[in-house]
XYZ file of C-alpha atoms in Angstrom:
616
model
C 75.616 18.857 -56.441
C 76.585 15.325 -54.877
C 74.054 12.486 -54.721
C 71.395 12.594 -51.458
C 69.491 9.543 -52.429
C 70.978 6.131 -51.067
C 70.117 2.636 -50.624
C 68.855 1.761 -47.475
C 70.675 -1.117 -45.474
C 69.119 -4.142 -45.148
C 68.838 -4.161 -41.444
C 67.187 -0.874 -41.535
C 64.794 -1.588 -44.222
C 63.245 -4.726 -42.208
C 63.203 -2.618 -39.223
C 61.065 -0.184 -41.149
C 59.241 -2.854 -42.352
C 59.032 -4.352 -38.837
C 56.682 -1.262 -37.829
C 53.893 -2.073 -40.461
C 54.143 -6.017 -39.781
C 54.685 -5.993 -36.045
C 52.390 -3.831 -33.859
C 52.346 -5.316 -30.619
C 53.286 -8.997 -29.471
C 49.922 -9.779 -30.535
C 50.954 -9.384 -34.477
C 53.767 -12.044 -33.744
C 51.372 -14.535 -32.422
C 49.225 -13.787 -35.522
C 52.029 -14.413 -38.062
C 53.758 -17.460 -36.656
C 50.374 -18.964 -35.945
C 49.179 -18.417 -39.681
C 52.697 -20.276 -40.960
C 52.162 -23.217 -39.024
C 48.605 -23.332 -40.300
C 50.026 -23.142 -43.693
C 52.928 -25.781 -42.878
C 49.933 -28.616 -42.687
C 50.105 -28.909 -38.672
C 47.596 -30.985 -37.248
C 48.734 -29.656 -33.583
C 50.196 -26.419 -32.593
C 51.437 -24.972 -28.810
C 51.451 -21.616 -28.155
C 53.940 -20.278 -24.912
C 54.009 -16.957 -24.230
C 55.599 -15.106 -20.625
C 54.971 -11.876 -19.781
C 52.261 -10.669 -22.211
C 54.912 -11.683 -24.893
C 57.630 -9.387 -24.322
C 60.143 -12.111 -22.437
C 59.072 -15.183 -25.054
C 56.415 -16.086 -27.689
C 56.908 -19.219 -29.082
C 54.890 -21.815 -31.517
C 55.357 -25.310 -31.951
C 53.888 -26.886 -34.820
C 54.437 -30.445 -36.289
C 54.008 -29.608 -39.811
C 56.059 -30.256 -43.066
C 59.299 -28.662 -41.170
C 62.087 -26.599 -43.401
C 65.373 -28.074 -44.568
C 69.032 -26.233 -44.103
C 68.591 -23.960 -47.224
C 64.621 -22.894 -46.728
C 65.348 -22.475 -42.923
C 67.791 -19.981 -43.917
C 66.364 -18.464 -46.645
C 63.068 -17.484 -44.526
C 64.432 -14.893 -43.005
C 65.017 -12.783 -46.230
C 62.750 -10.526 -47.236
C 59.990 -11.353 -49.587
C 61.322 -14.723 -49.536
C 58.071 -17.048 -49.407
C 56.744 -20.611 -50.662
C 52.958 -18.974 -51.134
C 53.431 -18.235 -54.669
C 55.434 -17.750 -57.250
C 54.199 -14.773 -59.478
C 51.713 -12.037 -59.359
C 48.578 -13.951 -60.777
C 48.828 -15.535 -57.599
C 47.875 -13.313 -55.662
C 44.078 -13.457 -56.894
C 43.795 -17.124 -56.229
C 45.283 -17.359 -52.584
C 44.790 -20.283 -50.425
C 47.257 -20.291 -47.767
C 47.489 -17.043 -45.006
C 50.392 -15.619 -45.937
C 51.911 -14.688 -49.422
C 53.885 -11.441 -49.069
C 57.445 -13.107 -47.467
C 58.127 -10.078 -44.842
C 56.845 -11.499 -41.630
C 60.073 -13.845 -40.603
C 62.263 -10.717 -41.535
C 60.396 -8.461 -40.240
C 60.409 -10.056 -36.725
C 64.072 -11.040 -36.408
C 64.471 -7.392 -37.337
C 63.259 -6.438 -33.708
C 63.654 -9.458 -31.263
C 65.943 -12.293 -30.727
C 64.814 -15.188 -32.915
C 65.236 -19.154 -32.319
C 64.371 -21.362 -34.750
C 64.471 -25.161 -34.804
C 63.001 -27.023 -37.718
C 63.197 -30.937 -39.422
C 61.476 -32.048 -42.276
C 59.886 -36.007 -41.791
C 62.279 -37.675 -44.165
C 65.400 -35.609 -43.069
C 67.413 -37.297 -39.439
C 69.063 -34.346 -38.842
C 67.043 -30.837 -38.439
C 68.727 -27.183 -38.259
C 68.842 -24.703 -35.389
C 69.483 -20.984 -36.350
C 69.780 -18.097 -33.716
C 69.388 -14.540 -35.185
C 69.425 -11.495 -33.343
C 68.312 -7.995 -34.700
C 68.705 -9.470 -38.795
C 72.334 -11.022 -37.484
C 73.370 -14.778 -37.431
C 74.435 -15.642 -34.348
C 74.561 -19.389 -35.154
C 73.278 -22.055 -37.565
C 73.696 -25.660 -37.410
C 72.276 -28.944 -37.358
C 70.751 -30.297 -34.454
C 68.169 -33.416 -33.027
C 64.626 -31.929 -33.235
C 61.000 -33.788 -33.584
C 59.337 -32.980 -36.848
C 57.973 -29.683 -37.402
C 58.999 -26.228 -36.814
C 59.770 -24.033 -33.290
C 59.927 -20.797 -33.582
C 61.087 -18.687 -30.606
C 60.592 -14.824 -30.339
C 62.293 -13.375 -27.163
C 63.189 -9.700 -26.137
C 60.596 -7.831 -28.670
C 62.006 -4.665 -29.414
C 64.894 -4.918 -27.799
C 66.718 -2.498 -30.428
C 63.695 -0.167 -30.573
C 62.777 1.183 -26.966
C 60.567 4.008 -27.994
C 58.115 1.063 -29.477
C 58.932 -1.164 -26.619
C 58.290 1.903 -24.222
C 54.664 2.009 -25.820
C 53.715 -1.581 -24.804
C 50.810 -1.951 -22.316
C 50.973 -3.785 -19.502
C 50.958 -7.337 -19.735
C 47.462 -8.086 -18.514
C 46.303 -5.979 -21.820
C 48.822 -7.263 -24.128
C 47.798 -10.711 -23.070
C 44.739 -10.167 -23.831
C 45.519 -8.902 -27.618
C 47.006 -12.063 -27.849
C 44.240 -14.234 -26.704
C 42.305 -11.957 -29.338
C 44.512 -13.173 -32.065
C 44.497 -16.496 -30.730
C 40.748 -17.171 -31.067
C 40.621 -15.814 -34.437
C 42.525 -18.522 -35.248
C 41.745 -21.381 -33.644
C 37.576 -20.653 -34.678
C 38.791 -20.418 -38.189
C 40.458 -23.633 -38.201
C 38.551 -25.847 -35.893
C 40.085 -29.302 -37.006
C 43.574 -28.447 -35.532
C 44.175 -29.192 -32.104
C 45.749 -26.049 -30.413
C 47.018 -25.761 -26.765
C 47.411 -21.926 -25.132
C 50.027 -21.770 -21.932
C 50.767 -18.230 -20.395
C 53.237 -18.034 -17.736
C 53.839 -21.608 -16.768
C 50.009 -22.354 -16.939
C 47.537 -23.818 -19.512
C 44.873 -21.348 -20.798
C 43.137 -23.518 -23.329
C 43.778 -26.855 -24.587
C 41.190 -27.451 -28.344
C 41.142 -30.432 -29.492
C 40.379 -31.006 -32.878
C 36.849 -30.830 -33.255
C 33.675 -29.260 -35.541
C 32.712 -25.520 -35.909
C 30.236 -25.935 -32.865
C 32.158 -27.456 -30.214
C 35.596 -25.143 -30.614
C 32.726 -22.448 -30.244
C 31.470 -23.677 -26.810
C 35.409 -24.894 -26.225
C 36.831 -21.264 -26.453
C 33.740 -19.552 -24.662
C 32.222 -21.737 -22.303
C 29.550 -24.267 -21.809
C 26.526 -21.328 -21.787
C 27.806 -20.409 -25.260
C 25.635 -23.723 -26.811
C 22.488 -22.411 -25.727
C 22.906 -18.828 -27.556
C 23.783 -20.167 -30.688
C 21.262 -20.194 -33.967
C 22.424 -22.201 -36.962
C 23.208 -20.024 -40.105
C 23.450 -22.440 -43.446
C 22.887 -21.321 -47.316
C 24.884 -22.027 -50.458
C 24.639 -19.484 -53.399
C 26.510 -19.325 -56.579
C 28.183 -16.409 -55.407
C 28.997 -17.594 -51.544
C 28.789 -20.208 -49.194
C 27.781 -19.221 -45.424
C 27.640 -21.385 -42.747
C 27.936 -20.769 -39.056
C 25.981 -19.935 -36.030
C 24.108 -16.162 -34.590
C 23.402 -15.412 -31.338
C 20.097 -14.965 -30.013
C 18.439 -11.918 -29.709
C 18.253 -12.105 -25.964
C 21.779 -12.479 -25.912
C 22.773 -9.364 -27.431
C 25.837 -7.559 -25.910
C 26.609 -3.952 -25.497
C 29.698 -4.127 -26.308
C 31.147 -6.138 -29.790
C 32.863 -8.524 -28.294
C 31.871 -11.699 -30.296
C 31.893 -11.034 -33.359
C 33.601 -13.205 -36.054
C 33.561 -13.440 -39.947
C 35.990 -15.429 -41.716
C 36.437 -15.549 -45.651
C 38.038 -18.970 -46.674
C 39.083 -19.244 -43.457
C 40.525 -16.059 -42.768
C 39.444 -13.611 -40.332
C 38.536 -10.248 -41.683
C 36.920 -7.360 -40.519
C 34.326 -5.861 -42.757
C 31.799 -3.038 -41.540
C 30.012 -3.405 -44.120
C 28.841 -7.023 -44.010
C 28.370 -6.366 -40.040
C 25.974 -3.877 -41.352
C 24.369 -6.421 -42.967
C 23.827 -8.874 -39.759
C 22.490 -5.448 -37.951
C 19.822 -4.603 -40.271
C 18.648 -8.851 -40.118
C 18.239 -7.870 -36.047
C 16.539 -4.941 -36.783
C 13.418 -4.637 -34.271
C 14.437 -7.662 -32.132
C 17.875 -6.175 -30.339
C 18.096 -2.516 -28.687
C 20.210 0.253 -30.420
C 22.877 0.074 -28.529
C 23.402 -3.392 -28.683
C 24.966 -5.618 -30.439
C 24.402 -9.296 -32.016
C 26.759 -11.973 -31.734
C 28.034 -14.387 -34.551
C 30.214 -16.995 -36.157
C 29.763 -16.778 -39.590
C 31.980 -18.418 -42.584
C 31.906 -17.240 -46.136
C 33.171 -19.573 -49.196
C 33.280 -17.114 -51.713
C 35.765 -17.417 -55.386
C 39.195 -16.483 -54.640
C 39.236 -14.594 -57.842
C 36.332 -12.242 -56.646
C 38.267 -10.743 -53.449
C 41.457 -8.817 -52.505
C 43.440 -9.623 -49.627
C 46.618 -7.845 -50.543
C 45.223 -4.253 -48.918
C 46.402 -4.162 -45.439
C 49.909 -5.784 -44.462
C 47.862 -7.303 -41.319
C 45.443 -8.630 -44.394
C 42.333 -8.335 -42.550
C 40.889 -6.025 -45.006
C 39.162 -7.411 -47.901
C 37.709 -5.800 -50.940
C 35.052 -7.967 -52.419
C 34.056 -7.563 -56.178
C 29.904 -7.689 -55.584
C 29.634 -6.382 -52.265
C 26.028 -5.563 -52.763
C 24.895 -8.941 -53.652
C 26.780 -10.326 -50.853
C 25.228 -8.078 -48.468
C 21.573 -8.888 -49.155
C 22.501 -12.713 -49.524
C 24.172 -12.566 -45.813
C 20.881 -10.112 -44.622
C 18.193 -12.544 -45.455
C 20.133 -15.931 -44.947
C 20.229 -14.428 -41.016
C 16.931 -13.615 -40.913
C 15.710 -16.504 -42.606
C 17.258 -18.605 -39.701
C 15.764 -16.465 -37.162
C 12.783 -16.987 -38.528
C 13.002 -20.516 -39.476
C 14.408 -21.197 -35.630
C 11.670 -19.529 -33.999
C 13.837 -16.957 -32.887
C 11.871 -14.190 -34.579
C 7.783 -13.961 -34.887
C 6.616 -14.694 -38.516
C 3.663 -13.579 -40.380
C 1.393 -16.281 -42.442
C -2.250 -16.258 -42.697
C -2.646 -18.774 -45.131
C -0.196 -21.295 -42.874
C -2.441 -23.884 -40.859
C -0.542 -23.614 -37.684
C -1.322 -27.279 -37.542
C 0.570 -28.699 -39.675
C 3.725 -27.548 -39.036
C 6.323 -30.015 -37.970
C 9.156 -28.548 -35.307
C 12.537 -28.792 -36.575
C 13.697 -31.531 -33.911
C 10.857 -33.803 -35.287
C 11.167 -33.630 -38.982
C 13.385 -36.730 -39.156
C 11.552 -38.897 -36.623
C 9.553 -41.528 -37.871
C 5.763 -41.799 -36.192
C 4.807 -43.473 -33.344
C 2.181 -45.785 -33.214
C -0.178 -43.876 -30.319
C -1.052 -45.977 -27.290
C -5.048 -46.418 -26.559
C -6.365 -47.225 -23.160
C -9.907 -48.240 -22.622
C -12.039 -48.763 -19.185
C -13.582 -51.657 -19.628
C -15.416 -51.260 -16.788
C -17.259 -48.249 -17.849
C -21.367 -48.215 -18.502
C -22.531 -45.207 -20.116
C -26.409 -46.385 -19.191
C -25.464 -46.379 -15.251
C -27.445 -44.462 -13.416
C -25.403 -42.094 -10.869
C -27.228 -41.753 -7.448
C -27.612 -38.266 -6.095
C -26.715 -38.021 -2.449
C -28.445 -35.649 -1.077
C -26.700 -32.603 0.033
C -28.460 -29.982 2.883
C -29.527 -26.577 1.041
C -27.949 -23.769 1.939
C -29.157 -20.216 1.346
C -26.787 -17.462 1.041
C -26.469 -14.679 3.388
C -25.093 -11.658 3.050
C -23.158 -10.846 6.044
C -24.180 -8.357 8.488
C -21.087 -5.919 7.684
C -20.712 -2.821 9.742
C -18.622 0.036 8.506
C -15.074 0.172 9.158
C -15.349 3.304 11.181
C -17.065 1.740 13.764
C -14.328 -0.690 14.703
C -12.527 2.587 16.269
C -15.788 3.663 18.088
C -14.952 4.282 21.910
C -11.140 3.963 21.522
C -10.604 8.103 21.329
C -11.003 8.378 24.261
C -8.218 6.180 25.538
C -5.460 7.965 23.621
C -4.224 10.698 25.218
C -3.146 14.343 24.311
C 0.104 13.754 23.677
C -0.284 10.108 22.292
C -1.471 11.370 18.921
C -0.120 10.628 15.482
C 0.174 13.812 14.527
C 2.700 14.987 17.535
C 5.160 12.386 16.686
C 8.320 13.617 15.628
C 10.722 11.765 13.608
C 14.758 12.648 13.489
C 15.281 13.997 10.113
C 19.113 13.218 8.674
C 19.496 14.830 5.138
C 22.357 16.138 3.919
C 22.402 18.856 1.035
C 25.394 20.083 -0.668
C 25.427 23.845 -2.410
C 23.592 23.293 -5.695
C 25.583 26.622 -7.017
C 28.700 28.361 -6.484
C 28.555 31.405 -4.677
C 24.791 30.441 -2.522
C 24.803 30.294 0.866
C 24.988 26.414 1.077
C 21.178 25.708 1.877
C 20.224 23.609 4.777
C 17.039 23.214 3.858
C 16.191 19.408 2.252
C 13.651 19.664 -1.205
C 10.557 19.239 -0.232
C 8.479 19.716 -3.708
C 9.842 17.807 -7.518
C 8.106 17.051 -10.341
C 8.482 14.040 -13.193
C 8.396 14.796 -16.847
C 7.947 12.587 -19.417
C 9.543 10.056 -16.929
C 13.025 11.526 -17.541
C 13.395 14.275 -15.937
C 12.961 16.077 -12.341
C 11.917 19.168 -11.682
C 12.259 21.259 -8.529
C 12.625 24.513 -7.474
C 14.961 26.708 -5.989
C 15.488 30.363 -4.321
C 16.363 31.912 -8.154
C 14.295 29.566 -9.949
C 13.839 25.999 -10.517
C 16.247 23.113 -11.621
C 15.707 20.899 -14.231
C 17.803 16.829 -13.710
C 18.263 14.039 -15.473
C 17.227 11.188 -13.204
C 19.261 8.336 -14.655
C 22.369 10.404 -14.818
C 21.778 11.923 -11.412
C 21.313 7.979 -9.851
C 24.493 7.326 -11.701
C 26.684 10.384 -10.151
C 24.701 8.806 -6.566
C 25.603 5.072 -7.297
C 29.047 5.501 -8.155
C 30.304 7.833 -5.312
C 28.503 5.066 -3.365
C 30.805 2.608 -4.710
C 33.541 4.260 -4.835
C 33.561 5.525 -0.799
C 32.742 1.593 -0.318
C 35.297 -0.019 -1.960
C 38.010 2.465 -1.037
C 37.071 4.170 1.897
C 35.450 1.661 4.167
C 34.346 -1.895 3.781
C 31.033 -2.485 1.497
C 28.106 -4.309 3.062
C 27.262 -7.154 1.656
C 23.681 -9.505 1.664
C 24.103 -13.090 1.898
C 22.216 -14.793 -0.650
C 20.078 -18.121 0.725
C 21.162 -20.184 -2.577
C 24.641 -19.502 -3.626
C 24.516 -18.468 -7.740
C 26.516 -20.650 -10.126
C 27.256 -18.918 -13.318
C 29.269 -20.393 -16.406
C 31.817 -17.905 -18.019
C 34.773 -18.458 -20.949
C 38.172 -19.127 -19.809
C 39.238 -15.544 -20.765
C 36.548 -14.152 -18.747
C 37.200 -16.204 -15.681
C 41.180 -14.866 -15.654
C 39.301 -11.229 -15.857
C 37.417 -11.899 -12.602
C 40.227 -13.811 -10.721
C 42.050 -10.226 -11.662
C 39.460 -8.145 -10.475
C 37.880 -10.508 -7.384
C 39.951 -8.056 -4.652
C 37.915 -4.925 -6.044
C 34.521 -6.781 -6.450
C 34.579 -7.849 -3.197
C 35.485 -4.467 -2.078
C 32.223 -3.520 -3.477
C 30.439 -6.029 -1.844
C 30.348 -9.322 -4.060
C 31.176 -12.398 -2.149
C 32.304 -15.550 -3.985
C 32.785 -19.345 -2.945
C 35.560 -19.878 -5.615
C 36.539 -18.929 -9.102
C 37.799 -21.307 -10.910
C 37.486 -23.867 -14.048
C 34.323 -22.418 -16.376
C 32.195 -21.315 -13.601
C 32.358 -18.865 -10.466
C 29.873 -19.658 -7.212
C 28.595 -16.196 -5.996
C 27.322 -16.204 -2.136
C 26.922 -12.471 -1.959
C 26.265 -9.291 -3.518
C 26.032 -5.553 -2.979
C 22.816 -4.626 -1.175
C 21.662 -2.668 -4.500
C 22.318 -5.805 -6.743
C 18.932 -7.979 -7.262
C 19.708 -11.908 -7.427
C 18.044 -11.869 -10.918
C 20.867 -9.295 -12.193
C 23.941 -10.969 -11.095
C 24.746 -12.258 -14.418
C 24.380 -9.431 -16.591
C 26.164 -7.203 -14.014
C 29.319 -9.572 -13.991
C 29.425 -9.784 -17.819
C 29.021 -5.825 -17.910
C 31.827 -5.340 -15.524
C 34.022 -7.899 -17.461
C 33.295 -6.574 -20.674
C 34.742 -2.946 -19.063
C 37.242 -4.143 -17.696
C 38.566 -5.765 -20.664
C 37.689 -3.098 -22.807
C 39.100 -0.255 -20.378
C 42.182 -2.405 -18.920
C 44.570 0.001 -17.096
C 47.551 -0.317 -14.637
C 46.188 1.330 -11.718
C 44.333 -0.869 -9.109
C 42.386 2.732 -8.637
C 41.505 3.092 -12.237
C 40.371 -0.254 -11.770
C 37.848 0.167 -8.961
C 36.839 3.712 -11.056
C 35.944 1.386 -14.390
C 33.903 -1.088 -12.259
C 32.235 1.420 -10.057
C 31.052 3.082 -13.079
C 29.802 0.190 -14.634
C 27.807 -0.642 -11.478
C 26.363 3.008 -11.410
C 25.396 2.276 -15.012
C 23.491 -0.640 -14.670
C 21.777 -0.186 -11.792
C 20.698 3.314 -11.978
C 17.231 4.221 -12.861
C 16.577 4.361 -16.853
C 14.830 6.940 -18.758
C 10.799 5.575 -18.960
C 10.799 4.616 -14.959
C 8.428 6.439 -13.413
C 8.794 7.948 -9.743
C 6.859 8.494 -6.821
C 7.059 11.928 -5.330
C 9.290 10.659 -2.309
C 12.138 8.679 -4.734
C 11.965 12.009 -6.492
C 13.009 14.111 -3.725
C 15.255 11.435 -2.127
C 16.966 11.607 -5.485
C 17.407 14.935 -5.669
C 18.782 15.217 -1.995
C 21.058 12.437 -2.840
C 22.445 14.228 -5.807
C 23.047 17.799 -4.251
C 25.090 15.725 -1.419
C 27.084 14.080 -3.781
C 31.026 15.600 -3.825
C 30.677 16.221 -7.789
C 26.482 16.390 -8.819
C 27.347 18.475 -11.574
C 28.051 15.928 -14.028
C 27.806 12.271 -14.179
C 30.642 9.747 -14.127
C 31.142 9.886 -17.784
C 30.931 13.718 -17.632
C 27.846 14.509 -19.131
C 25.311 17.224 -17.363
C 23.546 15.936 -14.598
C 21.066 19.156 -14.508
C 20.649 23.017 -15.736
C 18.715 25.819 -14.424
C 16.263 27.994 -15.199
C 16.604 31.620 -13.641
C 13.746 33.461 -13.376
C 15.412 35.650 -15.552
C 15.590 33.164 -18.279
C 11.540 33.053 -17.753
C 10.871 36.635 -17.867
C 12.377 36.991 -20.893
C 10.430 34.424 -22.679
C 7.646 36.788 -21.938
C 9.057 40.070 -23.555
């Protein structure tokens, strides 16, 4: 029997390794991001075009490589991290395994210029899918370039799987503030497509927060400080009022790498227990100094899985540390009887020395004055001669005439029903009698029985057809507002909006200008209230983001859907009898009532049939 099993070329074993290392463009930015960090830069540029499938690039002026280590990077578990196994339980640098270089000029054309600080000469090397093209010396600052262009340009099944580049842009901005928050004291400067995203200076933990997310970030945050034997945390929570539905910030970093770890986001969940809804979800910035020794990295090749030897310990640590700050921040109520409320200092106070308090004194003043009375005319109180109310109509019967009473006006009556099943004759008739139970649900009868609806669900089927006839069909009406809004966002979230502005105006939101950190609104749908604005646009953002697609349609279908959401009635709200039938009749005009936008029943029914047989 001859031999089956063969060594795999070199080429082809990076390119398998390629698919562990290199997900999207996204994973690139990640890697050569995390070896300039490790080269000692102080500042590093990141250019990408065209969500990073025409060019990612990083510009760093750290140590730089010479001829031979510019050359040998591009092998395969060829690395300066460390040097033997025991290493890898006392990591401080981001990478250790040697696979990222090869694994990326595996798939892409690579450029790479480099120059140590005591070399005059640096090296450019050109490498094409694992092939030198070129290597030679060239005139280059200090530092490294590295130059990915044409991702996957030998694999087009992966390359055919890319999203657009609005989504894989966004990936990348992902990866980008992951590290930038974890290393705050490198400068870092973001341009996409010719433009400048963000430009960080070096600064502290705080103020690359507020730089990455906007100005109105400050205000949410809640200081988080404790040192343990067994970990270090410091950082900042979000308030409780600030609470998102969806998880979009969310950071932990251990020694300065950004993991993901259910577990300890348990942890932060249970500390906001009682003071956030269910289905939201805190924010925070939290960094843990724990022992090298006492985690694994080496779990996940994108090594943002960590197993940590006391988990436990850790978790109840990082659940009363956050809750002691909420406390200790007034953020959450506290409990003391024995505490004299006064004698507590406020926080902002405790280092201030006292102030001498100024006294005035009226020197003028004679307690043994005697006050003259002036006499003031008595008045006795009368209770006024009140007639009933009936008699202000007495006499004026007679002056309406037969035909000018209330009763025998008639008012034009335009309410359209749709078939509430198939098969019915399509019913003409508007409902005229509902019921509310336990403030969720409407009841109301029909020919074969009665019909039993979920009133926020129902609102939301109305709502979005609403929206969606406006800002497709014909042009939404809009209300002007009398003070034009001015709401902060994060750079990333004003690119969202400057994406989507066509569509929300199509819905009816009117703005002045979108630009810098802050939109101007001047109008808004005629179902918005002034007081929602904010929350709506972050909702609709956060969506859109979350639910990026291609199609400008899909796009109005997200935000129309996040409009019916919000603004539709919530279980708990009661109804008067007329919103109750105007409901209904809404719903059973509606092209789909059956289910709601996110297909879930709107209503069942109850035959009579069904009733009977309860009684059997």
């Amino acid at each position: 029997m001859a031999d089956i099993i063969k060594l795999l070329p070199d080429h082809v074993a990076n390119q398998i390794a390629a698919g562990e290392v290199v997900q999207r463009p996204a994973s690139v930015v990640k890697e050569l991001l995390e070896n300039a960090i490790d080269a000692g830069a102080n500042n590093i540029k990141l250019i990408i075009k065209d969500g990073g499938k025409v060019l990612i690039q990083v510009v760093d002026d750290g140590l730089g490589m010479s001829a031979t280590d510019a050359r040998l990077s591009f092998e395969r578990h060829a690395t300066s991290k460390i040097q033997k196994a025991e290493d890898l339980f006392n990591l401080s640098t981001k990478g250790f395994r040697g696979e990222a270089l090869a694994s990326i000029a595996a798939i892409a054309h690579v450029e790479m210029q480099t120059k140590p600080e005591n070399k005059e000469l640096g090296t450019h090397i050109k490498i094409e899918g694992s092939k030198i093209i070129f290597q030679e010396a060239s005139v280059t600052p200090k530092g490294t370039s590295m130059a990915v262009k044409n991702l996957f340009f030998n694999i087009l099944a992966r390359r055919n799987f890319l999203k657009s580049n609005q989504v894989e842009l966004r990936h990348i901005t992902d990866e980008f503030h992951r590290v930038a928050l974890a290393h705050p004291t490198i400068a870092f400067h973001f341009y996409n497509n010719g433009s400048e995203l963000f430009n960080l200076p070096s600064d502290n933990y705080r103020k690359r927060i507020v730089n990455i997310f906007g100005a109105r970030t400050n205000q949410k945050l809640v200081p988080v400080e404790e040192e343990t034997p067994i970990v270090v945390i410091k950082g900042f929570i979000t308030k409780p009022e600030f609470a998102k539905k969806s998880r979009g910030e969310q950071f932990f970093f251990i020694n300065n790498r950004f993991v993901k770890s259910p577990y300890l986001h348990h942890a932060i969940v249970a500390a906001f227990e009682g003071l956030i809804k269910s289905d939201s979800y805190p924010g925070y910035f939290l960094y843990l100094e724990v022992d090298p020794a006492s985690i694994d990295i080496n779990i996940h090749p994108t090594k943002t899985e960590v197993k940590f030897d006391d988990e436990h310990s850790l978790y109840a640590i990082l659940r009363s540390t956050v809750k002691h700050s909420l406390g200790q921040f007034n953020v959450a109520p506290a409990l003391d009887f024995e505490h004299d409320p006064n004698l507590q200092t406020p926080y902002e106070f405790k280092n201030k020395s006292v102030i001498q308090p100024n006294v005035t004194v009226n020197s003028g003043f004679n307690p043994f004055q005697e006050t003259k009375n002036t006499p003031t005319a008595s008045r006795s109180y009368q209770k006024p001669n009140t007639q009933s109310w009936e008699s202000s109509y007495v006499g004026h019967e007679s002056k309406m005439g037969a035909d000018d009473s209330a009763g025998s006006i008639s008012f034009e009556s335009d309410i359209i029903t749709g078939s509430i099943f198939e098969g019915e004759k399509e019913s003409t008739e508007a409902v005229t009698t509902t019921f509310q139970i336990r403030r969720k649900y409407i009841v109301t009868t029909i020919k074969s029985g009665m019909v039993v609806i979920d009133q926020s669900r129902a609102h939301q089927r109305v709502l979005y057809e609403k929206f969606l006839k406006n800002s497709t069909v014909q042009q939404a009406v809009s209300q002007q507002l009398l003070f034009p809004l001015y709401i902060a966002f994060s750079k990333s979230e004003i690119i969202a909006l400057q994406e989507i502005e066509d569509i929300l105006v199509s819905i009816g939101f009117l703005f002045e200008k979108i630009e810098g950190e802050s939109i101007t609104v001047t109008g808004v749908p005629l179902l918005v209230a002034e007081s929602e604005v904010g929350m709506i646009l972050d909702q609709l953002i956060s969506d859109y983001q979350q639910e990026i697609t291609d199609e400008s349609f899909s796009h109005t279908d997200i935000l129309s859907k996040t409009l019916a959401k919000t603004l539709a009635v919530k279980t708990g709200e009661t109804l008067d009898n007329a919103s109750q039938i105007a409901l209904v009749n809404d719903l059973f005009a509606c092209k789909e009532a059956m289910v709601s936008p996110f297909n879930k029943p709107v209503y069942i029914t109850i035959t009579e049939n069904d009733i009977d047989k309860k009684f059997i």
